[in-house]
CSV table of C-alpha atoms in Angstrom, one decimal:
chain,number,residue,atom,x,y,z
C,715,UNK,CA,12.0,34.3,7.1
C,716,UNK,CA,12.9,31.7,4.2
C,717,UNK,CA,10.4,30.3,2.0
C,718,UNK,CA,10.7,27.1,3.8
C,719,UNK,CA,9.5,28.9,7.0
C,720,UNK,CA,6.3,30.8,5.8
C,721,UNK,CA,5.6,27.2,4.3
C,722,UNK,CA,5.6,25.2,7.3
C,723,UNK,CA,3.9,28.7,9.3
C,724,UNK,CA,1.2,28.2,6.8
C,725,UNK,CA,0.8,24.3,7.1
C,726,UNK,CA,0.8,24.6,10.8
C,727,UNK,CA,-2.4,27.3,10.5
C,728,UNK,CA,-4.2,25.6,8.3
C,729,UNK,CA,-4.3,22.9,11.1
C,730,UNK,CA,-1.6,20.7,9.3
C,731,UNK,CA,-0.3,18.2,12.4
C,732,UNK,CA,1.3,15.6,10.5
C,733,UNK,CA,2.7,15.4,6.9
C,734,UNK,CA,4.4,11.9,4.9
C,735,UNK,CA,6.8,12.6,3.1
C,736,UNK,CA,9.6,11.3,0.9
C,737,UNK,CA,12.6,13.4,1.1
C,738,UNK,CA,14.7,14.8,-1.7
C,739,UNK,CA,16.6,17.6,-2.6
C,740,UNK,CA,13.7,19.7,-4.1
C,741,UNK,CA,12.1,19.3,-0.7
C,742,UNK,CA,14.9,20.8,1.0
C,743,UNK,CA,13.9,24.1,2.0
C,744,UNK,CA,10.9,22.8,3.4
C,745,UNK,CA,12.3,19.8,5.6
C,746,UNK,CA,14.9,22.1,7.2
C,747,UNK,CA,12.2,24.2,8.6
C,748,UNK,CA,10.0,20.9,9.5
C,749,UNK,CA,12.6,19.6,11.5
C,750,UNK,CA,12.6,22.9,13.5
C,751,UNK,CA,9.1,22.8,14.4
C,752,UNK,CA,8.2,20.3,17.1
C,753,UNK,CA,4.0,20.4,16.4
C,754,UNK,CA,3.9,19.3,13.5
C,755,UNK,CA,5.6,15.2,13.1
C,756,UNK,CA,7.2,14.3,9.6
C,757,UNK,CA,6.8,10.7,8.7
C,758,UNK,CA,9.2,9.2,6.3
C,759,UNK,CA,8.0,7.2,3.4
C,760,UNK,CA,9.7,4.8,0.2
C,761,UNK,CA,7.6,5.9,-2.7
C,762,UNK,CA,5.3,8.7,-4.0
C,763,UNK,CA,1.9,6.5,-4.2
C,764,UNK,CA,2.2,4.9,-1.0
C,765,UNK,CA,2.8,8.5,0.8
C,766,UNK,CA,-0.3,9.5,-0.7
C,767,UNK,CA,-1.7,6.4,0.3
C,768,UNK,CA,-0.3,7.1,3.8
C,769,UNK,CA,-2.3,10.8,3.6
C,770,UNK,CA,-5.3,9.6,2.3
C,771,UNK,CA,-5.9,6.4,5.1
C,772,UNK,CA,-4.5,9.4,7.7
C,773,UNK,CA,-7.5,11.4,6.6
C,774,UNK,CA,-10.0,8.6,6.5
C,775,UNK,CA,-9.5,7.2,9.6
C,776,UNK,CA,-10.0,10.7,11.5
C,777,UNK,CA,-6.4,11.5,12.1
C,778,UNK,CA,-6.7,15.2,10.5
C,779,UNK,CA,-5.9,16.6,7.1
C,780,UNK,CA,-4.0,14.3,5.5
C,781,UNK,CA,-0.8,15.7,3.9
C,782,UNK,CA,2.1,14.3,1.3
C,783,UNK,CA,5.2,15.4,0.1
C,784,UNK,CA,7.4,14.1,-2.6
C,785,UNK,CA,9.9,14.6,-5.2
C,786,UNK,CA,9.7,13.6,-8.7
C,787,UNK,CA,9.9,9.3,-9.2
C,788,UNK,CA,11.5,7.8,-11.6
């Protein structure tokens, strides 16, 4: 099992359904895995504060545990 794996094993126990995200290469090892497991849905986002924003309104509105990944910005 990679890193990546036991990452998205653990996300997916702690009840982790859907994550926004903004792909990069440090983010690699974990989107690989991601795209492997069918329960949990990866939404693609354009900038770091608006896939927090994303998480956040996700999490507010009753959708679950809201959940953001992203690479460095600029």
């Amino acid at each position: 099992m990679t890193g990546g794996q036991a990452l998205v094993k653990a996300l997916y126990q702690e009840g982790i359904r859907v994550i926004f995200g903004l792909p990069g290469v440090q983010l690699y090892h974990a989107l690989d895995p991601l795209y492997d497991e069918p329960r949990i849905r990866f939404i693609t986002t354009r900038h770091e504060q608006a896939t927090t924003y994303m998480a956040d309104g996700f999490s507010r509105a009753g959708g679950g545990i809201g959940t953001a990944l992203v690479v460095p910005g600029p």
